[in-house]
Amino acid sequence: MHRRVAIIGGGAAAAALLGELLERRPPQPLHLDWYTGGGTLARGVAYGTQSDRHLLNVRAASMSLFAGKPQSFLDFVQREDPSIAGTDFLPRRRYGDYLEAEVARALALGKAHGHDVQIVPFAADAVVPETHGVTVFRGEESHRADAAVLAIGALPPLPLAGVSKEALASGRYVVDPWPLLANPPAEAPRHVMVVGLGLTAADVLLELSARWPETRFTAISRHGQLPEPHLHTTSLPAEDSAQVIEAMLDEPDVRRWLHLLREAVAQEDDWRSVIDSLRPHTQALWAALPLEQRARFQRHVRWAWERTRHRMPPPVHESLAALEREGRLHRQRGQLYRVEVDGDGLRLELHPHDRDASKMQTLHADLVVQSVGMDFDVAHTPHPLMRQLVINRHVLPDPLGLGCQATPQGRLLHDGGTWSRLFAIGSLLRGTLWESTAMPEIRQQARTVVDQLLAK
Ligand SMILES: Cc1cc2nc3c(=O)[nH]c(=O)nc-3n(C[C@H](O)[C@H](O)[C@H](O)COP(=O)(O)OP(=O)(O)OC[C@H]3O[C@@H](n4cnc5c(N)ncnc54)[C@H](O)[C@@H]3O)c2cc1C
């Protein structure tokens, strides 16, 4: 059992790990150094929003922080409002309240059981793993632990290729939408361009269109399509999905998988049941795919997977449809090629979907908000800790830019093998597990890592 553990990260994944460790009642007292990064404890980007327009995209019944207590979030919200149903999509702000309450409960429980939890409200600058322990550096200080867990979430977003330095310096190209959403300027721009059409873009469009009622929005993406909506009621998983999954595992080839899935969808009333039936098997399916097939999936299928698997809550879908009907939101297919300053605004050049250069399009906007979702590429990130770990070759970047190489149990890999005392949960495991960013997966990872930390 590892008694002294460093937890690095201050979001929901770290909260899940802390809760799981302190709930277990280990036979000896633990010493936990929790480096939180300094932001609002436990909420992170996703649950730090104060806007009730920002809804969970997972139903309340599936959002527990604990793999062993699936009702925990639902119980929390129903204590205040018994009319809330497990199928509801609640404001993410409420989930943040739940996370804070669970962290406070875990800390009190830890104290009562004689564990020592040191909250360090700063980012860890460097981590040096060795065979028998891990040293964590922060400023002038260093602390040795028996083991460390990285739960740092997604990496800071980088500007897309083609955005000029002048455009970035003008303040009219926003790389990270969340600070803007928290505090949009009172003076509304006339035309806003949103780059991306996933769940982040949906949040951006809902918030800014409400704050700036006279503003017109254009949202661009390669395929010009929004995520699909959830149904108001849950769809039951497809009955004979076992056969489909077996056939997929037998032949790990993306083209074959698409064929099998299309056949399965044709048998169902609603395609969602087929997609949902894959969820418990996604990690096994991803593990079965050879690297070149994973790359093919990334290139050709990822966009379709994301919009069917990561769906919008119905109210979000309805609000965006209303914006389109009112003519305030226009969706456009294309790929951003260049962004330059043009007078008081920005000029954007877009490749059309078929990349025919003769059809290059030019658009103008007063403000451009990059909303392309999470970044996982540790090889090219400015994140200081990940840079240090990569440069010192303590960790290996995933070859497709999806976090770090790791075992499915969350142990990070290095040139010579597997670290026995350096773990990760959440976004850094994207390349290993594929589905690794939502709470239903993260809480399971927290449990798996805690099993290893407390093993005799
Ligand atoms: C807008 C949005 C909406 C989402 N909605 C849902 C949803 O409805 N349901 C769902 O299941 N999932 C949702 N997700 C997925 C989300 O990723 C997870 O639910 C969860 O928030 C991930 O938590 P995390 O702790 O891994 O990452 P984060 O919340 O990003 O937290 C990472 C933390 O680590 C800290 N940190 C970074 N570097 C260091 C360092 N060097 N030292 C110390 N600390 C550091 C950061 O400051 C931050 O506090 C959403 C994601 C986003 C972005």
XYZ file of C-alpha atoms and ligand atoms in Angstrom:
509
model
C 0.000 0.000 0.000
C 1.237 3.505 -0.880
C 0.705 5.736 2.138
C 1.994 9.033 0.820
C 0.280 9.986 -2.430
C 0.467 13.203 -4.472
C -2.738 14.099 -6.339
C -2.046 16.605 -9.116
C -5.088 18.437 -10.484
C -7.957 20.314 -8.898
C -10.981 19.296 -10.977
C -13.682 16.646 -10.882
C -11.246 13.803 -11.643
C -9.081 14.700 -8.639
C -12.263 14.982 -6.525
C -13.292 11.483 -7.626
C -9.879 10.125 -6.682
C -9.821 11.866 -3.301
C -13.349 10.690 -2.504
C -12.587 7.111 -3.509
C -9.341 7.039 -1.457
C -10.903 8.420 1.708
C -14.120 6.358 1.470
C -12.190 3.088 1.449
C -10.965 3.235 5.031
C -7.424 1.998 4.371
C -5.847 0.128 7.324
C -3.086 2.739 7.804
C -3.382 6.521 7.744
C -2.720 8.196 4.411
C -0.764 11.348 3.736
C -2.139 13.102 0.659
C -0.544 16.148 -0.968
C -3.245 17.621 -3.194
C -1.880 20.108 -5.746
C -5.008 21.807 -6.995
C -3.635 24.311 -9.515
C -5.218 27.228 -7.655
C -8.613 27.492 -9.420
C -12.005 26.927 -7.794
C -11.660 23.594 -6.062
C -13.275 20.614 -7.825
C -15.334 22.499 -10.412
C -12.751 22.861 -13.189
C -13.781 24.409 -16.503
C -16.837 22.219 -17.027
C -18.593 22.852 -13.710
C -17.186 26.319 -12.994
C -19.841 27.994 -15.157
C -22.456 29.995 -13.288
C -24.834 30.069 -16.252
C -28.001 27.979 -16.027
C -27.948 27.776 -19.827
C -25.010 25.380 -19.547
C -26.492 21.952 -18.971
C -24.928 18.588 -18.242
C -24.899 16.537 -21.422
C -25.284 13.360 -19.349
C -28.500 12.539 -17.483
C -28.505 13.170 -13.727
C -28.725 9.454 -12.908
C -25.379 8.772 -14.618
C -23.361 11.598 -13.051
C -22.361 10.154 -9.682
C -18.787 10.827 -8.624
C -18.440 7.303 -7.266
C -18.453 4.032 -9.184
C -19.779 2.270 -6.059
C -22.602 4.753 -5.328
C -24.388 5.345 -8.630
C -27.255 7.348 -7.048
C -25.046 9.838 -5.253
C -25.618 12.893 -7.509
C -29.317 12.187 -7.926
C -29.737 11.859 -4.145
C -27.934 15.197 -3.707
C -30.223 17.130 -6.043
C -33.393 15.346 -4.949
C -32.761 16.350 -1.314
C -33.468 19.907 -2.428
C -36.023 19.166 -5.131
C -37.690 15.721 -5.063
C -39.343 16.385 -8.423
C -35.987 16.051 -10.270
C -35.854 12.844 -12.297
C -32.814 10.716 -13.114
C -33.426 11.366 -16.810
C -33.141 15.171 -16.407
C -30.266 17.228 -17.791
C -29.420 19.626 -14.990
C -27.350 22.824 -14.980
C -23.635 22.072 -14.687
C -23.501 24.665 -11.906
C -25.507 22.241 -9.735
C -22.974 19.525 -10.433
C -20.259 21.933 -9.271
C -22.191 22.399 -6.001
C -22.311 18.619 -5.619
C -18.570 18.285 -6.251
C -17.785 20.912 -3.630
C -20.076 19.199 -1.120
C -18.478 15.797 -1.804
C -14.956 17.187 -1.423
C -15.894 18.816 1.905
C -17.426 15.526 3.045
C -14.352 13.521 1.981
C -11.999 15.915 3.785
C -14.062 15.715 6.992
C -14.170 11.913 6.732
C -10.414 11.803 6.135
C -9.754 13.920 9.204
C -12.046 11.786 11.357
C -10.139 8.670 10.277
C -6.717 10.143 10.981
C -5.620 10.810 7.386
C -3.562 13.886 6.657
C -4.615 15.856 3.538
C -2.478 18.855 2.615
C -4.176 21.084 0.067
C -1.535 22.904 -1.979
C -3.425 25.615 -3.920
C -0.817 25.839 -6.694
C 0.196 23.948 -9.804
C 2.875 21.290 -9.523
C 5.764 22.514 -11.713
C 7.624 19.247 -12.216
C 7.331 15.570 -11.386
C 10.237 13.140 -11.322
C 9.195 9.519 -11.147
C 11.597 6.788 -10.004
C 11.284 3.097 -9.325
C 10.544 3.531 -5.626
C 8.754 6.850 -5.483
C 7.937 10.167 -7.092
C 9.236 13.672 -6.311
C 6.915 16.618 -6.924
C 8.382 20.116 -7.334
C 6.564 23.370 -6.703
C 8.490 26.621 -6.649
C 11.509 26.145 -4.389
C 9.979 23.163 -2.621
C 10.035 19.483 -3.412
C 8.136 16.637 -1.771
C 8.652 12.962 -2.129
C 5.665 10.627 -2.318
C 5.234 6.887 -2.676
C 3.113 7.497 -5.767
C 1.551 10.337 -7.785
C -1.607 10.596 -9.871
C -1.958 13.142 -12.686
C -5.541 14.409 -13.011
C -4.828 17.642 -14.867
C -7.767 17.590 -17.306
C -7.554 18.894 -20.860
C -4.576 21.012 -21.941
C -4.794 24.776 -22.507
C -6.177 25.483 -26.004
C -3.762 26.696 -28.704
C -4.746 28.997 -31.582
C -5.574 27.147 -34.796
C -3.011 27.175 -37.616
C -3.448 30.173 -39.928
C -4.442 32.720 -37.271
C -2.025 35.643 -37.677
C -0.109 37.183 -34.780
C -1.902 40.473 -35.458
C -5.302 38.774 -35.220
C -4.330 37.249 -31.867
C -2.929 40.561 -30.589
C -6.099 42.435 -31.664
C -8.140 40.733 -28.934
C -10.766 39.945 -31.567
C -9.721 36.301 -31.866
C -10.573 34.440 -28.652
C -8.657 31.178 -28.196
C -10.212 30.123 -24.880
C -13.979 30.818 -24.800
C -14.570 30.268 -21.060
C -13.211 33.554 -19.655
C -15.221 35.394 -22.354
C -18.428 33.540 -21.425
C -17.901 34.281 -17.735
C -17.485 37.978 -18.431
C -18.565 39.104 -21.927
C -17.995 42.799 -22.695
C -21.126 44.935 -22.430
C -20.663 46.366 -25.942
C -22.039 43.726 -28.294
C -20.309 42.924 -31.597
C -22.571 42.840 -34.669
C -21.291 39.594 -36.148
C -19.552 36.792 -34.252
C -17.900 33.830 -35.912
C -17.757 30.648 -33.848
C -15.161 28.149 -35.029
C -16.420 24.658 -34.198
C -19.870 23.114 -33.915
C -19.548 20.687 -31.022
C -20.765 20.899 -27.442
C -18.395 23.760 -26.578
C -19.707 25.771 -29.528
C -23.272 25.077 -28.361
C -22.429 26.571 -24.935
C -20.791 29.583 -26.588
C -23.735 30.223 -28.915
C -26.377 29.885 -26.190
C -24.595 32.191 -23.768
C -23.477 34.910 -26.158
C -26.754 35.031 -28.081
C -28.601 35.602 -24.776
C -26.128 38.252 -23.580
C -26.027 40.013 -26.971
C -29.616 39.813 -28.345
C -28.883 41.886 -31.466
C -25.771 39.940 -32.549
C -25.679 37.635 -35.560
C -23.658 34.396 -35.392
C -21.991 32.221 -38.008
C -20.650 28.859 -36.850
C -18.256 26.927 -39.069
C -17.030 23.359 -39.038
C -15.792 20.854 -41.571
C -19.237 19.260 -41.871
C -21.420 22.119 -40.703
C -23.445 19.885 -38.388
C -24.368 20.260 -34.749
C -24.276 17.321 -32.320
C -27.400 15.192 -32.417
C -29.902 15.733 -29.599
C -30.692 13.212 -26.887
C -34.288 12.045 -26.863
C -36.487 13.296 -24.043
C -36.738 9.720 -22.818
C -33.853 7.257 -22.634
C -33.537 4.765 -25.448
C -32.939 1.179 -24.351
C -29.677 -0.416 -25.471
C -30.084 -2.512 -28.628
C -31.018 -6.092 -27.820
C -28.571 -8.023 -29.916
C -25.645 -5.675 -29.513
C -23.514 -8.556 -28.137
C -23.357 -10.096 -31.607
C -22.380 -6.794 -33.208
C -19.659 -6.166 -30.649
C -18.298 -9.685 -31.052
C -18.152 -9.201 -34.825
C -16.408 -5.842 -34.361
C -13.822 -7.352 -32.032
C -13.247 -10.223 -34.488
C -12.404 -7.809 -37.278
C -10.892 -4.560 -35.979
C -11.180 -2.556 -39.167
C -12.938 0.805 -39.297
C -14.600 0.261 -42.654
C -15.961 -3.125 -41.496
C -17.197 -1.567 -38.256
C -19.125 1.104 -40.116
C -20.757 -1.575 -42.227
C -21.750 -3.590 -39.126
C -23.104 -0.512 -37.388
C -25.134 0.590 -40.396
C -26.694 -2.880 -40.528
C -27.450 -2.768 -36.794
C -28.991 0.712 -37.085
C -31.242 -0.485 -39.915
C -32.792 -3.023 -37.500
C -33.617 -0.431 -34.829
C -36.306 2.216 -34.465
C -33.723 4.675 -33.237
C -29.983 4.708 -34.010
C -29.201 5.990 -30.529
C -29.799 2.568 -29.016
C -27.008 1.097 -31.173
C -24.545 3.858 -30.264
C -25.463 3.617 -26.566
C -25.062 -0.147 -26.536
C -21.404 0.329 -27.541
C -20.590 2.518 -24.567
C -19.599 -0.212 -22.072
C -17.418 -1.771 -24.790
C -15.786 1.303 -26.322
C -12.534 0.894 -24.437
C -12.206 -2.754 -25.455
C -13.059 -1.884 -29.055
C -10.492 0.927 -29.132
C -7.859 -1.369 -27.612
C -8.512 -3.879 -30.411
C -7.853 -1.332 -33.181
C -4.307 -1.301 -34.604
C -2.632 2.120 -34.724
C -3.228 2.763 -38.426
C -6.921 1.954 -37.951
C -7.094 4.343 -34.993
C -5.573 7.021 -37.223
C -8.176 6.250 -39.897
C -10.937 6.490 -37.295
C -9.566 9.872 -36.172
C -9.431 11.189 -39.730
C -12.733 9.948 -41.118
C -15.109 8.811 -38.385
C -14.323 10.834 -35.299
C -16.572 13.768 -36.210
C -19.553 11.451 -36.759
C -18.801 9.544 -33.563
C -18.544 12.733 -31.515
C -21.842 14.139 -32.740
C -23.789 10.936 -32.230
C -22.147 9.749 -29.029
C -21.728 13.141 -27.256
C -25.237 14.436 -27.764
C -26.929 17.659 -26.756
C -29.631 17.874 -24.098
C -33.008 18.506 -25.824
C -33.418 22.082 -24.434
C -30.023 23.064 -25.876
C -30.963 21.615 -29.243
C -34.296 23.451 -29.190
C -32.684 26.797 -28.304
C -30.154 26.488 -31.132
C -32.875 25.522 -33.593
C -34.822 28.636 -32.531
C -31.747 30.820 -33.160
C -31.494 29.352 -36.660
C -35.202 29.922 -37.328
C -34.857 33.558 -36.238
C -31.987 33.947 -38.710
C -29.504 34.822 -35.976
C -27.443 31.655 -36.411
C -26.087 30.463 -39.690
C -24.081 27.223 -39.982
C -21.418 26.917 -42.606
C -19.257 24.035 -43.854
C -15.584 24.742 -44.276
C -12.158 24.638 -42.757
C -10.429 27.692 -41.400
C -7.410 28.529 -43.523
C -6.376 32.032 -42.486
C -7.464 34.798 -40.110
C -6.141 38.363 -40.569
C -6.950 41.762 -39.137
C -9.144 43.765 -41.513
C -10.013 47.292 -40.394
C -11.986 47.089 -37.151
C -12.652 43.397 -37.532
C -11.182 40.131 -38.794
C -11.136 38.564 -42.236
C -11.426 34.774 -42.395
C -10.573 32.609 -45.359
C -12.228 29.227 -45.462
C -11.470 26.165 -47.510
C -14.736 24.633 -48.654
C -15.396 21.059 -47.554
C -14.014 19.561 -50.789
C -10.838 21.707 -50.425
C -11.264 23.078 -53.927
C -8.994 26.157 -53.675
C -10.899 27.962 -56.439
C -13.922 28.051 -54.124
C -12.073 29.627 -51.187
C -14.508 31.783 -49.230
C -13.901 35.027 -47.399
C -15.969 36.087 -44.401
C -15.778 39.025 -42.022
C -16.518 39.133 -38.316
C -16.139 41.561 -35.430
C -15.167 38.754 -33.091
C -14.050 35.150 -33.632
C -14.460 32.607 -30.830
C -12.490 29.392 -31.209
C -14.656 26.618 -29.769
C -13.089 23.415 -30.973
C -13.215 21.428 -27.736
C -10.456 19.853 -25.707
C -6.752 19.624 -26.514
C -4.895 16.427 -25.584
C -1.604 16.803 -27.471
C 1.087 16.647 -24.776
C 3.923 16.800 -27.345
C 3.030 20.358 -28.394
C 1.498 21.880 -25.300
C 2.749 24.913 -23.377
C 1.430 23.299 -20.138
C 4.584 23.550 -17.948
C 4.229 20.232 -16.130
C 3.474 18.211 -19.261
C 6.319 19.912 -21.116
C 8.722 18.948 -18.342
C 7.491 15.351 -18.291
C 7.744 15.026 -22.075
C 11.109 16.818 -22.477
C 12.658 14.684 -19.724
C 11.169 11.607 -21.379
C 9.427 10.598 -18.165
C 6.264 10.037 -20.214
C 5.636 9.145 -23.853
C 3.149 11.133 -25.952
C 0.417 9.112 -27.608
C 1.312 8.773 -31.315
C -2.047 10.302 -32.373
C -1.781 13.275 -30.014
C -4.266 11.820 -27.521
C -2.560 12.235 -24.155
C 0.176 9.927 -22.858
C 0.913 6.287 -23.450
C -0.366 4.254 -20.515
C -1.717 0.882 -19.483
C -5.514 0.529 -19.362
C -5.151 0.644 -15.553
C -3.716 4.167 -15.786
C 0.020 3.473 -15.250
C 2.103 5.778 -17.424
C 4.722 4.368 -19.765
C 8.309 5.504 -20.315
C 11.037 4.436 -22.759
C 12.054 1.481 -20.628
C 8.610 0.205 -19.589
C 5.824 1.061 -17.170
C 6.042 3.274 -14.081
C 4.658 1.429 -11.082
C 4.124 4.667 -9.131
C 3.030 7.279 -11.657
C -0.608 7.147 -12.723
C -3.042 9.279 -14.713
C -6.817 9.531 -14.926
C -9.055 11.497 -17.267
C -8.007 13.267 -20.458
C -4.393 12.045 -20.448
C -5.675 8.500 -21.041
C -7.650 9.410 -24.173
C -5.280 7.537 -26.519
C -5.309 4.430 -24.308
C -9.031 4.233 -23.581
C -10.638 6.565 -26.162
C -13.629 7.325 -23.916
C -11.890 8.969 -21.005
C -13.221 12.475 -20.459
C -16.739 12.125 -18.998
C -17.580 11.336 -15.377
C -18.939 7.803 -15.976
C -15.486 6.818 -17.253
C -13.424 8.986 -14.907
C -15.017 7.642 -11.728
C -14.248 4.089 -12.874
C -10.626 5.077 -13.546
C -10.398 6.645 -10.076
C -11.546 3.367 -8.589
C -9.040 1.321 -10.635
C -6.135 3.590 -9.612
C -7.172 3.528 -5.943
C -7.262 -0.302 -6.068
C -3.621 -0.194 -7.151
C -2.564 2.481 -4.649
C -4.053 0.595 -1.709
C -3.059 -2.903 -2.815
C -0.922 -4.742 -0.266
C -17.662 22.522 -21.244
C -17.600 21.093 -20.807
C -18.764 20.428 -20.460
C -18.716 19.112 -20.038
N -19.869 18.484 -19.670
C -19.814 17.236 -19.182
C -21.001 16.570 -18.742
O -22.084 17.110 -18.814
N -20.877 15.320 -18.235
C -19.668 14.696 -18.160
O -19.609 13.567 -17.669
N -18.546 15.288 -18.597
C -18.587 16.531 -19.092
N -17.441 17.136 -19.521
C -16.193 16.383 -19.483
C -15.273 16.848 -18.349
O -13.990 16.763 -18.921
C -15.320 15.967 -17.123
O -16.625 15.753 -16.671
C -14.533 16.573 -15.927
O -14.809 17.928 -15.767
C -13.057 16.359 -16.104
O -12.451 16.749 -14.919
P -10.876 16.818 -14.808
O -10.576 16.966 -13.358
O -10.268 15.679 -15.524
O -10.461 18.114 -15.634
P -10.655 19.662 -15.314
O -12.000 19.954 -14.838
O -10.141 20.373 -16.493
O -9.669 19.934 -14.079
C -8.281 19.868 -14.192
C -7.706 20.591 -13.005
O -6.312 20.353 -12.924
C -5.640 21.558 -12.615
N -4.255 21.478 -13.052
C -3.780 21.512 -14.320
N -2.426 21.425 -14.288
C -2.065 21.302 -12.992
C -0.816 21.174 -12.322
N 0.354 21.175 -12.961
N -0.807 21.079 -10.964
C -1.975 21.093 -10.284
N -3.193 21.216 -10.869
C -3.228 21.332 -12.196
C -6.487 22.620 -13.309
O -6.238 23.855 -12.727
C -7.880 22.097 -13.060
O -8.332 22.496 -11.790
C -17.465 18.441 -19.962
C -16.302 19.116 -20.351
C -16.363 20.430 -20.742
C -15.081 21.130 -21.112
